Short mmCIF file of C-alpha atoms and ligand atoms in Angstrom, two decimals:
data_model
loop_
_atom_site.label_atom_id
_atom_site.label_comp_id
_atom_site.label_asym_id
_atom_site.label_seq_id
_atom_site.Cartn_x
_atom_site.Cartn_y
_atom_site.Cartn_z
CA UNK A 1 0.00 0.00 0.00
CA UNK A 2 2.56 2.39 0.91
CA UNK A 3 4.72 1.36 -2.01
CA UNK A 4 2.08 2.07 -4.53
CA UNK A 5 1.09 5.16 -2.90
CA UNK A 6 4.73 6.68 -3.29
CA UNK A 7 4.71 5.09 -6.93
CA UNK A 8 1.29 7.23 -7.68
CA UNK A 9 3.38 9.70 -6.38
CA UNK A 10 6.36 9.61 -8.04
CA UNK A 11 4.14 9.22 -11.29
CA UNK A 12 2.11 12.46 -10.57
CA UNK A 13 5.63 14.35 -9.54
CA UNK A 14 6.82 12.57 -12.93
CA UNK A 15 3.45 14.46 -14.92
CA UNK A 16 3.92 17.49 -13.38
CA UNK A 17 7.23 17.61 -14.35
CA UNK A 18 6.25 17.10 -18.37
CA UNK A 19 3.92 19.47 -18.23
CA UNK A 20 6.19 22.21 -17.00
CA UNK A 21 9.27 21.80 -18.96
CA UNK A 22 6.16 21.28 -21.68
CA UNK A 23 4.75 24.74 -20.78
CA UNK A 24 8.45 26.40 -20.68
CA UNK A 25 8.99 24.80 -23.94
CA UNK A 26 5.84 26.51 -25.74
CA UNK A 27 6.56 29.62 -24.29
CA UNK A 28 10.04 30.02 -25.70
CA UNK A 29 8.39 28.88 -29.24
CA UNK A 30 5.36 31.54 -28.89
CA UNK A 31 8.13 33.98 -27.86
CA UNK A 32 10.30 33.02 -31.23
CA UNK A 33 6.91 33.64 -33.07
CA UNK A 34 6.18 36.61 -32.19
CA UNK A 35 9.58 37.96 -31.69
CA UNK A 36 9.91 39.77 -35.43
CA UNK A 37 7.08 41.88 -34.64
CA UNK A 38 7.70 43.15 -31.33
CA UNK A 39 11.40 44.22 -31.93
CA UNK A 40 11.93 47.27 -31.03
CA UNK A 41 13.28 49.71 -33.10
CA UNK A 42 14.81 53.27 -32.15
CA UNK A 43 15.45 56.12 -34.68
CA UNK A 44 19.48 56.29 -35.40
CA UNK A 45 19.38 52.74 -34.31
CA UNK A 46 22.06 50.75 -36.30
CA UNK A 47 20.18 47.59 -35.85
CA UNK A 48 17.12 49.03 -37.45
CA UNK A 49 18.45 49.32 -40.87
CA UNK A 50 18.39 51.85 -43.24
CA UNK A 51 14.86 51.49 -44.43
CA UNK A 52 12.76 51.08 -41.31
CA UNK A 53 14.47 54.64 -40.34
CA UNK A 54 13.71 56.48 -43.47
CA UNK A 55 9.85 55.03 -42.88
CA UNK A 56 10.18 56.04 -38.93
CA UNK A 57 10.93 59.55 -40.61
CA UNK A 58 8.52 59.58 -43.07
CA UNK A 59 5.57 58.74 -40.66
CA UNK A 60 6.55 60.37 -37.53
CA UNK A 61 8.97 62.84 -38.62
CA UNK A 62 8.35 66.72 -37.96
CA UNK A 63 5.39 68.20 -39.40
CA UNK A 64 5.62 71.84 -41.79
CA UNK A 65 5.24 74.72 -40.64
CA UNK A 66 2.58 75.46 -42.79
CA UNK A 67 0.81 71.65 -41.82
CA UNK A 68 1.35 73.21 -38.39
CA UNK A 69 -0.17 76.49 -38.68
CA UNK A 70 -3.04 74.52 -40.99
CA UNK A 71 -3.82 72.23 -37.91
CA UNK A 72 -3.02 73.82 -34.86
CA UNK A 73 -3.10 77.81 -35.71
CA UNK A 74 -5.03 79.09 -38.21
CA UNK A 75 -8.19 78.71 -35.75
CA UNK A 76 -6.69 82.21 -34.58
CA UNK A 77 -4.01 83.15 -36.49
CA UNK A 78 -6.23 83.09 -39.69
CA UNK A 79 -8.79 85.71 -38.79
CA UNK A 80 -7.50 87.78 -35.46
CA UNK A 81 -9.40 86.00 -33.02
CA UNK A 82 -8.99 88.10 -29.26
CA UNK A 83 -6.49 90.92 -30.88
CA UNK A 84 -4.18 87.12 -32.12
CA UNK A 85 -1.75 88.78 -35.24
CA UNK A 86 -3.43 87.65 -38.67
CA UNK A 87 -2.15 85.70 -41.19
CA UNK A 88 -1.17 87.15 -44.53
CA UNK A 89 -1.09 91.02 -42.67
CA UNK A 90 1.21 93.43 -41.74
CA UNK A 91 0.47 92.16 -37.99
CA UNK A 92 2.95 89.74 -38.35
CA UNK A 93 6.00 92.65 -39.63
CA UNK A 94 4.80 94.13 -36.11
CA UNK A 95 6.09 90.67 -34.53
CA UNK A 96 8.66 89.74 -36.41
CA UNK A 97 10.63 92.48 -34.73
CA UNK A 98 10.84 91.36 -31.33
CA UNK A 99 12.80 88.70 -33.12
CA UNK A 100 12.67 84.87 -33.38
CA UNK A 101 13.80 83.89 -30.32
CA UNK A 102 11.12 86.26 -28.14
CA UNK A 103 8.29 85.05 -30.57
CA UNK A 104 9.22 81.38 -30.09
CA UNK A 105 9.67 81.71 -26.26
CA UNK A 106 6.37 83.43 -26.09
CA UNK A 107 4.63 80.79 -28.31
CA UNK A 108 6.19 77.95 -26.05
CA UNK A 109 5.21 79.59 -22.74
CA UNK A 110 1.91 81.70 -24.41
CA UNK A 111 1.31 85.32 -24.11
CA UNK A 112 -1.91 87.08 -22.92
CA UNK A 113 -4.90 85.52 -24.84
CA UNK A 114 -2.08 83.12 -27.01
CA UNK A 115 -2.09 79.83 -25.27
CA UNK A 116 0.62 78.10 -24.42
CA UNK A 117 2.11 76.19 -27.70
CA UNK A 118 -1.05 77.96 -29.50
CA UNK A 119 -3.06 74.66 -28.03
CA UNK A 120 -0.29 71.92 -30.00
CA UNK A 121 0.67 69.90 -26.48
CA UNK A 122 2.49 67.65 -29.27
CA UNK A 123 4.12 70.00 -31.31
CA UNK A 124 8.02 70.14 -30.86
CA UNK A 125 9.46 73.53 -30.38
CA UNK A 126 10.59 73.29 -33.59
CA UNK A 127 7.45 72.52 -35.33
CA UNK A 128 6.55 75.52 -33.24
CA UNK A 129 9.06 77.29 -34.85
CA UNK A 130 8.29 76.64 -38.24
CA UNK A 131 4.73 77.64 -37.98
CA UNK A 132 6.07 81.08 -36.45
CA UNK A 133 8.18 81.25 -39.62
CA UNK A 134 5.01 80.37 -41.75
CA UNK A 135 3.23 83.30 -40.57
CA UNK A 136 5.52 85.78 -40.35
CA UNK A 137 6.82 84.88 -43.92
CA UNK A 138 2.78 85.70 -45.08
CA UNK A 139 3.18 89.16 -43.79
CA UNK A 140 2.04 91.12 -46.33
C1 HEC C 201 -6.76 80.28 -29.04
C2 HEC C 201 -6.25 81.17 -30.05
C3 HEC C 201 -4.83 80.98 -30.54
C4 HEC C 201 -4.26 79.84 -31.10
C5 HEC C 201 -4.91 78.49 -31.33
C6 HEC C 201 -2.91 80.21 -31.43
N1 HEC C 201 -2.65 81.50 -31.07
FE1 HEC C 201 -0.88 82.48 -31.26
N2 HEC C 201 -1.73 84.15 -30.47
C7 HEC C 201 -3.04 84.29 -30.05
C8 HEC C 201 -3.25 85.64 -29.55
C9 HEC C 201 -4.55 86.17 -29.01
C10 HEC C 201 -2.03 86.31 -29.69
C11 HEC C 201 -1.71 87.76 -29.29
C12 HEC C 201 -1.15 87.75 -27.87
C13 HEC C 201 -0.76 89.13 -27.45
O1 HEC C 201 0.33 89.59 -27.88
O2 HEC C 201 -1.52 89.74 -26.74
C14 HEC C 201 -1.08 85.36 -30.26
C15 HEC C 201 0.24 85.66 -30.53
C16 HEC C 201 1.14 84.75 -31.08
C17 HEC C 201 2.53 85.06 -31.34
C18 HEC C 201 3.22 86.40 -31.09
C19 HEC C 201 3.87 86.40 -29.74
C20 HEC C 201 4.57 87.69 -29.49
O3 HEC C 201 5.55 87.67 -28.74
O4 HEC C 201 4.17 88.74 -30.03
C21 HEC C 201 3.09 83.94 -31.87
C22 HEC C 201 4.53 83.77 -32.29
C23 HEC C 201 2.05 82.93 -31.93
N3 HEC C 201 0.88 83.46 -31.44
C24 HEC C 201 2.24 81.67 -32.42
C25 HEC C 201 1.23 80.71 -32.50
C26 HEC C 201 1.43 79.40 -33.07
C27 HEC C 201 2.74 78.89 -33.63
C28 HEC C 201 0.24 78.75 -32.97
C29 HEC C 201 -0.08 77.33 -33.40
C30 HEC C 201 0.81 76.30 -32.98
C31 HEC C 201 -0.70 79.65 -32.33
N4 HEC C 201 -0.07 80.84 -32.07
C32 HEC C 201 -2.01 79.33 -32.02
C33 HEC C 201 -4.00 83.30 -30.08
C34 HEC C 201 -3.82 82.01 -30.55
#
């Protein structure tokens, strides 16, 4: 009796065991699977290659000024909205001569009625920048 009962045991130890190194075993496979897919990839990353860096820039990269000011400005910018200089005006010479580095700090941090970034949490200060440019290159 007590024989068999440590066999039973031995042979459910024994099971256990299968199934583990089993389990372990189709874990590393799914893991191999699905590996391609979730590599990940940074921008300037050697291992990336050439061509899934140009595509990282293509998709993601920096957006125009003028996409920028189409998106995220005009909604002001385009018509004067609460005293905001107007595209395609003079309003803009006014500006300009404070300089690019006051008009970009006062973008970024927002001035009276401007909001801060002109409402673009997601622009870059650059892509701030360029939208700056974009408008103060319409001044007519
Ligand atoms: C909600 C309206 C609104 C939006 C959206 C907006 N602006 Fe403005 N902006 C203003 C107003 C109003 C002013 C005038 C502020 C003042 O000088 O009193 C202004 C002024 C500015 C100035 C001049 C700052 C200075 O120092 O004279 C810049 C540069 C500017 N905005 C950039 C942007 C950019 C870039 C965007 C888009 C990313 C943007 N704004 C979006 C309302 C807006």
């Amino acid at each position: 009796m007590n024989k068999f009962a440590s066999a039973l045991c031995a042979l459910g130890l024994g099971v256990a065991l299968v199934a583990s190194v089993q389990a372990a075993t189709d874990e590393e496979k799914i893991i191999e699977r699905i590996k391609p897919a979730g590599s990940v990839c940074m921008v300037g990353d050697d291992s990336c290659g050439g061509a899934a860096a140009a595509a990282t820039a293509s998709a993601g990269g920096a957006r125009s000024g003028e996409e920028v000011y189409n998106t995220k400005c005009m909604a002001c910018h385009g018509t004067g909205v609460a005293g905001a200089p107007k595209f395609g005006t003079s309003d803009w010479a006014d500006r300009s001569a404070k300089g690019m580095d006051t008009l970009l700090q006062n973008a970024i941090n927002g001035i009276n009625a401007m909001p801060p970034r002109g409402t673009c949490a997601d622009c870059s200060d650059d892509e701030i920048k360029a939208a700056i440019e974009h408008m103060v290159n319409s001044a007519g």
